[in-house]
Short mmCIF file of C-alpha atoms in Angstrom, two decimals:
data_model
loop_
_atom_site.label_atom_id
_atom_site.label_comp_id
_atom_site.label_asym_id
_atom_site.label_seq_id
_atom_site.Cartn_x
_atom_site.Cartn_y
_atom_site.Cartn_z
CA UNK A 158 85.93 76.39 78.57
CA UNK A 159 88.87 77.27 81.08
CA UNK A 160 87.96 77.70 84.80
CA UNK A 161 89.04 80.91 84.77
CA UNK A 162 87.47 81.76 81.87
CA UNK A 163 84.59 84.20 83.22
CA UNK A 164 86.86 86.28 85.99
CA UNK A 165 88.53 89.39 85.22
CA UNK A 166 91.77 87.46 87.12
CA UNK A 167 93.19 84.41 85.83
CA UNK A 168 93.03 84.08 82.30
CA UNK A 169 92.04 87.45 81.95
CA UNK A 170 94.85 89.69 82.78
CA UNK A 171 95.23 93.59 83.19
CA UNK A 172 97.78 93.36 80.84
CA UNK A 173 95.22 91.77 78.40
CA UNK A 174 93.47 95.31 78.58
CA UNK A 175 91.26 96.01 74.92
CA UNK A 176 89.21 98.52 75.67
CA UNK A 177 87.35 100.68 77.98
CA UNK A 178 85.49 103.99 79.03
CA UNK A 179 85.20 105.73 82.23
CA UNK A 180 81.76 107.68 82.34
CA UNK A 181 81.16 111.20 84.27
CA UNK A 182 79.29 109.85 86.54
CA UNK A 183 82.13 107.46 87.76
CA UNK A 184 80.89 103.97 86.03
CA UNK A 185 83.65 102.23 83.89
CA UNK A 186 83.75 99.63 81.62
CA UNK A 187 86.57 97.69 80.34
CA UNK A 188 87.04 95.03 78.09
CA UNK A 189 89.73 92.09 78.29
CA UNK A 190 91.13 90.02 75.49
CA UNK A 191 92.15 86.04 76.78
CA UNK A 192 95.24 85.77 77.11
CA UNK A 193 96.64 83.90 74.26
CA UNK A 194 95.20 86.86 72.00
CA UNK A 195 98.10 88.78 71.16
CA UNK A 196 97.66 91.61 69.09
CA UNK A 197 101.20 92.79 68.79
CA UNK A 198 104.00 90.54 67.32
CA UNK A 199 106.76 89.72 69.17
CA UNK A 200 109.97 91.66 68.98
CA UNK A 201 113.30 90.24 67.95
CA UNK A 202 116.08 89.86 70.21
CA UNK A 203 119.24 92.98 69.28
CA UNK A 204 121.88 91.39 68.98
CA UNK A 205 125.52 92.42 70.82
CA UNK A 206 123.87 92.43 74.19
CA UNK A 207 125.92 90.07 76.69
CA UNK A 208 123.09 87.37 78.17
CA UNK A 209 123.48 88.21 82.03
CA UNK A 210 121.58 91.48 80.74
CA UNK A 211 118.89 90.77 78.51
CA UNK A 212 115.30 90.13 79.45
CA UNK A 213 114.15 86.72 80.22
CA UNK A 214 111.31 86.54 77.21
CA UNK A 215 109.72 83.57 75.40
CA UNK A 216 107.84 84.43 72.33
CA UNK A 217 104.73 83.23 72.30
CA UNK A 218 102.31 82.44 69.15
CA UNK A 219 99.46 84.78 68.60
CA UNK A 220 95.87 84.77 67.64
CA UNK A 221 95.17 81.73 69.11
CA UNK A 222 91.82 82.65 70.60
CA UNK A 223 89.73 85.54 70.58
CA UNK A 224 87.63 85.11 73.63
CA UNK A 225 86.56 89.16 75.19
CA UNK A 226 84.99 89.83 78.32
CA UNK A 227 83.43 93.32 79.30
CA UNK A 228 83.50 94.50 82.94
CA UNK A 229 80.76 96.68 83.98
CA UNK A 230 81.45 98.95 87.44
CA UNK A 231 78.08 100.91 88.10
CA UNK A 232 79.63 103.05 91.38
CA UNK A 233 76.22 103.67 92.52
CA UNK A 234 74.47 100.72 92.67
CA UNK A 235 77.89 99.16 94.22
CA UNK A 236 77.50 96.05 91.51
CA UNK A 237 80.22 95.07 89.00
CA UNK A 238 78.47 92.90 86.06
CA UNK A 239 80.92 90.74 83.93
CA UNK A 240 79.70 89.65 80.55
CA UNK A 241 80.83 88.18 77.46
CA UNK A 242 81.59 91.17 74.91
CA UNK A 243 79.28 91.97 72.31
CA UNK A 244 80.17 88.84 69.38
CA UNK A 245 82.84 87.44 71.02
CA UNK A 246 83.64 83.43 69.96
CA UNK A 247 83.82 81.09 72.30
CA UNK A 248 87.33 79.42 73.62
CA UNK A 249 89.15 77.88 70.79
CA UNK A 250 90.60 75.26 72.67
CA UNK A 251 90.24 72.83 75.42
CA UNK A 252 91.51 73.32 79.16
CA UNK A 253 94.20 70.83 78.03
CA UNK A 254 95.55 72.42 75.31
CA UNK A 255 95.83 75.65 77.51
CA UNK A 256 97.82 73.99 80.05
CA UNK A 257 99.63 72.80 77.44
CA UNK A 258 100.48 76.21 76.65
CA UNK A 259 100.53 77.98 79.63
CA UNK A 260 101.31 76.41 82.75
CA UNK A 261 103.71 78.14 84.95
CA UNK A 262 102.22 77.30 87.81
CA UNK A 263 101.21 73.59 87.36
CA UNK A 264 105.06 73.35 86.69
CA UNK A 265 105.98 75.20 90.14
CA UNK A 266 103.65 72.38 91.75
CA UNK A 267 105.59 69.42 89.86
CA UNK A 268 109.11 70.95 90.73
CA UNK A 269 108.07 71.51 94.40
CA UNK A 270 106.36 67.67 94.35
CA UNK A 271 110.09 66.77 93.39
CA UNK A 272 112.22 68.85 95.27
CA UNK A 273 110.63 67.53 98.54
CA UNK A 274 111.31 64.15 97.58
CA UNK A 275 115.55 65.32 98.05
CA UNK A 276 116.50 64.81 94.10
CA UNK A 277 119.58 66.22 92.81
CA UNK A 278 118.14 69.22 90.21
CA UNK A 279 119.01 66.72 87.41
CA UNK A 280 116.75 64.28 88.40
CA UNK A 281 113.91 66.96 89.11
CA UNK A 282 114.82 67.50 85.56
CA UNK A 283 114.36 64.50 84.38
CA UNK A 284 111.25 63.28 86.70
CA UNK A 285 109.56 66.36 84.82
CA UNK A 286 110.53 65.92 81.73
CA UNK A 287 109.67 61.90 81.51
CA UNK A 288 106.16 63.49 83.06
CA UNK A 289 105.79 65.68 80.15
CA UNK A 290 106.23 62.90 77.39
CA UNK A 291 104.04 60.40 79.37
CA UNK A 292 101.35 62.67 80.62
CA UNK A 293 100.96 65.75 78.51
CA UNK A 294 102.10 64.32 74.75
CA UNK A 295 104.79 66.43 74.51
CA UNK A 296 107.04 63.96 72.99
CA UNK A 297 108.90 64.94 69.92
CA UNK A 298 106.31 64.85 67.42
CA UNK A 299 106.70 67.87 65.33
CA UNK A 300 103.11 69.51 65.93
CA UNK A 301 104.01 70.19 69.95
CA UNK A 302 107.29 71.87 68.83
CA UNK A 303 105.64 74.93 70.71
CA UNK A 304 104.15 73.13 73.94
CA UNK A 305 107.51 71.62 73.91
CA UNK A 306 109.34 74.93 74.25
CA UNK A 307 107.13 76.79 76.26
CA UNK A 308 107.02 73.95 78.47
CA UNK A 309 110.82 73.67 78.73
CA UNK A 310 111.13 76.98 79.34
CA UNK A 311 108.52 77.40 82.01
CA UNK A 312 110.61 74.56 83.30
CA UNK A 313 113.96 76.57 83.29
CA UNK A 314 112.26 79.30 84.80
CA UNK A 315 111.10 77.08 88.11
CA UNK A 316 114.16 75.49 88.60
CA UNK A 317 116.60 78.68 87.84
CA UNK A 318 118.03 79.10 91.42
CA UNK A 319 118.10 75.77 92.48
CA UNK A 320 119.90 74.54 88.71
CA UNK A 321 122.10 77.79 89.79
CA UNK A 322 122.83 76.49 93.31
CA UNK A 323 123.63 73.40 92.22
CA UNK A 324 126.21 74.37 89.43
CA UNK A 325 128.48 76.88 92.19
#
């Protein structure tokens, strides 16, 4: 199960909202989906759009687990319950196979490891990416095609301004 797994932060984002009700008496519930249950699918890029102004996205697979949690607020008994919700299924996949897929900041923390070191952005580059194949199986084996991307691009992402710096 993921660390995070049982707190309304982490893994279980506001953006992740599912459901909820706000009674008269001010108690609320809401209900979170994890966050690699996506309900909508992702949008295509339009194309004739120059690339200094489009969004920064990454497309990300859906439905791959359906783990809810319900947040109880009871205002007068100051006391916020968090529960599984109703049926809910457990976590479909291990902690490593969600830091496989989602691991912005474990990627921050390798960049910054590197950076302090004084490596040319190339070699950051490299450092990580010979860490990925070594470490995480993310070598080019057709099944991690995803991992490989997010991964990559979660990479990008770190190292924008320095890989920016460096090229001026």
């Amino acid at each position: 199960m993921h660390p995070n797994a049982h707190s309304p932060r982490g893994a279980f984002i506001e953006g992740s909202l599912y459901n909820y009700k706000n009674h008269t008496n001010g108690n609320s519930w809401k209900t979170f989906a994890y966050r690699f249950t996506k309900h909508n699918p992702s949008s295509m890029r339009k194309e004739g759009i120059p690339d200094e102004k489009r969004r920064k996205t990454k497309i990300c697979p859906a439905n791959l687990c359906f783990m809810k949690i319900k947040v109880s607020r009871f205002i007068t008994k100051k006391k916020v319950y968090i529960e599984r919700y109703q049926d809910s299924p457990d976590h479909t996949h291990t902690i490593e196979e969600s830091e496989k897929l989602k691991r912005s900041q474990f990627v921050r923390n390798l960049v910054e490891q590197e950076a302090i070191k004084n490596y040319l952005p190339p070699a950051i580059v490299n450092a990580i990416k010979e860490y990925a194949i070594e470490k995480l199986d993310l070598s080019s084996k057709k099944g991690n095609a995803v991992q490989k991307s997010t991964f990559i691009e979660t990479l990008k992402a770190s190292l924008g301004s320095i890989l920016n710096a460096e090229e001026q």
